[in-house]
């Protein structure tokens, strides 16, 4: 699992370095990340249809911290 987490960190780093001159990037990323964390956690709590593997580090309730962090570049890359 650690290799997957390191790959996520590398992708995040590459994205934010490549887009470092974009105004409002960190604000937008924080908003998307926060919304995805709330969305994922609320669905897991409400329905229990899925769960993340126990090997993930740094969780916020039921969601590994890197999951909403990765959602930000995925969503923001569409603009």
XYZ file of N, CA and C in Angstrom:
237
model
N 0.826 -1.194 0.000
C 0.000 0.000 0.000
C 0.870 1.257 0.000
N 2.035 1.153 0.610
C 2.896 2.329 0.697
C 3.321 2.813 -0.688
N 3.512 1.888 -1.633
C 3.877 2.301 -2.997
C 2.746 3.082 -3.660
N 1.525 2.663 -3.436
C 0.371 3.393 -3.968
C 0.288 4.782 -3.351
N 0.505 4.861 -2.050
C 0.465 6.160 -1.385
C 1.579 7.074 -1.880
N 2.758 6.537 -2.096
C 3.867 7.334 -2.633
C 3.573 7.796 -4.058
N 2.935 6.935 -4.848
C 2.551 7.327 -6.206
C 1.534 8.464 -6.166
N 0.587 8.397 -5.240
C -0.397 9.479 -5.080
C 0.288 10.789 -4.728
N 1.241 10.729 -3.830
C 1.974 11.933 -3.421
C 2.765 12.494 -4.600
N 3.373 11.619 -5.392
C 4.131 12.065 -6.566
C 3.211 12.733 -7.592
N 2.033 12.155 -7.809
C 1.070 12.741 -8.748
C 0.612 14.109 -8.251
N 0.311 14.204 -6.968
C -0.092 15.483 -6.391
C 1.010 16.526 -6.562
N 2.227 16.142 -6.241
C 3.350 17.061 -6.377
C 3.532 17.529 -7.812
N 3.484 16.590 -8.748
C 3.654 16.943 -10.161
C 2.551 17.882 -10.636
N 1.324 17.622 -10.218
C 0.209 18.470 -10.636
C 0.367 19.887 -10.108
N 0.654 20.003 -8.824
C 0.739 21.337 -8.232
C 1.973 22.110 -8.690
N 3.056 21.419 -9.005
C 4.224 22.105 -9.573
C 3.910 22.578 -10.991
N 3.267 21.722 -11.777
C 2.948 22.080 -13.164
C 1.959 23.238 -13.254
N 1.102 23.396 -12.252
C 0.057 24.431 -12.279
C 0.286 25.517 -11.227
N 1.520 25.663 -10.769
C 1.808 26.573 -9.654
C 1.478 28.029 -9.938
N 1.420 28.444 -11.181
C 1.111 29.837 -11.496
C -0.371 30.137 -11.619
N -1.194 29.138 -11.482
C -2.638 29.308 -11.638
C -3.233 30.028 -10.424
N -3.894 31.162 -10.642
C -4.479 31.874 -9.496
C -5.628 31.075 -8.868
N -5.630 31.023 -7.564
C -6.712 30.354 -6.840
C -6.625 28.843 -6.831
N -5.526 28.279 -7.295
C -5.419 26.817 -7.388
C -5.539 26.145 -6.022
N -4.801 26.633 -5.049
C -4.844 25.997 -3.729
C -6.219 26.129 -3.083
N -6.854 27.277 -3.259
C -8.207 27.469 -2.727
C -9.175 26.482 -3.375
N -9.127 26.400 -4.706
C -10.014 25.491 -5.431
C -9.745 24.040 -5.045
N -8.476 23.686 -4.920
C -8.117 22.313 -4.546
C -8.625 21.987 -3.142
N -8.509 22.948 -2.232
C -9.002 22.723 -0.872
C -10.518 22.554 -0.860
N -11.217 23.345 -1.666
C -12.677 23.227 -1.724
C -13.109 21.889 -2.312
N -12.477 21.482 -3.408
C -12.821 20.194 -4.031
C -12.445 19.042 -3.103
N -11.264 19.122 -2.494
C -10.841 18.069 -1.566
C -11.767 17.950 -0.372
N -12.153 19.089 0.198
C -13.076 19.069 1.333
C -14.437 18.508 0.970
N -14.939 18.921 -0.196
C -16.237 18.412 -0.649
C -16.178 16.909 -0.924
N -15.084 16.455 -1.521
C -14.980 15.018 -1.802
C -14.840 14.217 -0.503
N -14.146 14.768 0.479
C -14.048 14.092 1.774
C -15.420 13.964 2.417
N -16.169 15.054 2.437
C -17.521 15.006 3.016
C -18.425 14.049 2.239
N -18.332 14.098 0.914
C -19.160 13.218 0.090
C -18.835 11.753 0.309
N -17.553 11.410 0.236
C -17.150 10.013 0.411
C -17.514 9.505 1.806
N -17.180 10.282 2.816
C -17.421 9.830 4.184
C -18.912 9.694 4.477
N -19.707 10.632 3.991
C -21.145 10.552 4.261
C -21.783 9.360 3.551
N -21.335 9.041 2.347
C -21.892 7.882 1.636
C -21.474 6.586 2.319
N -20.219 6.511 2.744
C -19.769 5.303 3.451
C -20.567 5.126 4.740
N -20.754 6.210 5.478
C -21.517 6.130 6.738
C -22.986 5.795 6.493
N -23.588 6.420 5.495
C -25.029 6.254 5.271
C -25.376 4.890 4.676
N -24.568 4.425 3.719
C -24.942 3.218 2.989
C -24.033 2.029 3.243
N -22.774 2.276 3.537
C -21.845 1.182 3.800
C -21.598 0.275 2.611
N -21.797 0.778 1.389
C -21.627 -0.051 0.197
C -20.162 -0.355 -0.103
N -19.261 0.465 0.377
C -17.845 0.229 0.126
C -17.027 0.748 1.299
N -15.783 0.336 1.311
C -14.843 0.778 2.341
C -13.448 0.755 1.722
N -12.554 1.512 2.289
C -11.177 1.519 1.820
C -10.374 0.496 2.593
N -9.369 -0.077 1.940
C -8.522 -1.102 2.548
C -7.886 -0.563 3.823
N -7.675 -1.437 4.756
C -7.124 -1.049 6.044
C -5.671 -0.595 6.003
N -4.971 -0.837 4.906
C -3.561 -0.491 4.814
C -3.260 0.977 4.564
N -4.277 1.762 4.229
C -4.062 3.191 4.001
C -3.651 3.866 5.302
N -2.750 4.827 5.200
C -2.317 5.604 6.358
C -3.058 6.947 6.358
N -3.033 7.630 7.470
C -3.617 8.973 7.613
C -5.062 9.042 7.142
N -5.939 8.515 7.944
C -7.373 8.532 7.638
C -8.066 9.697 8.342
N -9.115 10.167 7.720
C -10.047 11.085 8.363
C -11.366 10.332 8.405
N -11.708 9.845 9.556
C -12.862 8.976 9.769
C -12.720 7.732 8.897
N -13.574 7.531 7.880
C -13.523 6.324 7.054
C -12.715 6.493 5.775
N -12.220 7.695 5.507
C -11.601 7.993 4.211
C -10.107 8.281 4.389
N -9.248 7.591 3.614
C -7.824 7.924 3.638
C -7.607 9.353 3.125
N -6.745 10.107 3.754
C -6.518 11.508 3.412
C -6.114 11.700 1.950
N -5.384 10.750 1.384
C -4.930 10.913 -0.001
C -6.056 10.790 -1.028
N -7.148 10.160 -0.668
C -8.255 10.008 -1.626
C -8.874 11.361 -1.986
N -9.323 12.164 -1.032
C -9.844 13.477 -1.425
C -8.753 14.404 -1.973
N -7.514 14.184 -1.540
C -6.424 14.995 -2.079
C -6.243 14.724 -3.572
N -6.379 13.482 -3.983
C -6.239 13.125 -5.403
C -7.459 13.582 -6.202
N -8.628 13.623 -5.577
C -9.819 14.086 -6.292
C -9.650 15.518 -6.796
N -8.952 16.346 -6.043
C -8.786 17.747 -6.440
C -8.124 17.873 -7.821
N -6.952 17.284 -8.075
C -6.382 17.383 -9.416
C -7.229 16.714 -10.495
N -7.905 15.620 -10.137
C -8.758 14.942 -11.126
C -9.868 15.885 -11.593
N -10.544 16.517 -10.640
C -11.653 17.422 -10.982
C -11.128 18.700 -11.625
N -10.095 19.285 -11.047
C -9.587 20.560 -11.549
C -8.919 20.420 -12.911
N -8.442 19.255 -13.266
C -7.817 19.072 -14.583
C -8.831 19.136 -15.719
N -10.091 19.050 -15.389
C -11.143 19.094 -16.405
C -11.443 20.517 -16.875
N -10.921 21.521 -16.160
C -11.242 22.880 -16.588
C -10.245 23.435 -17.563
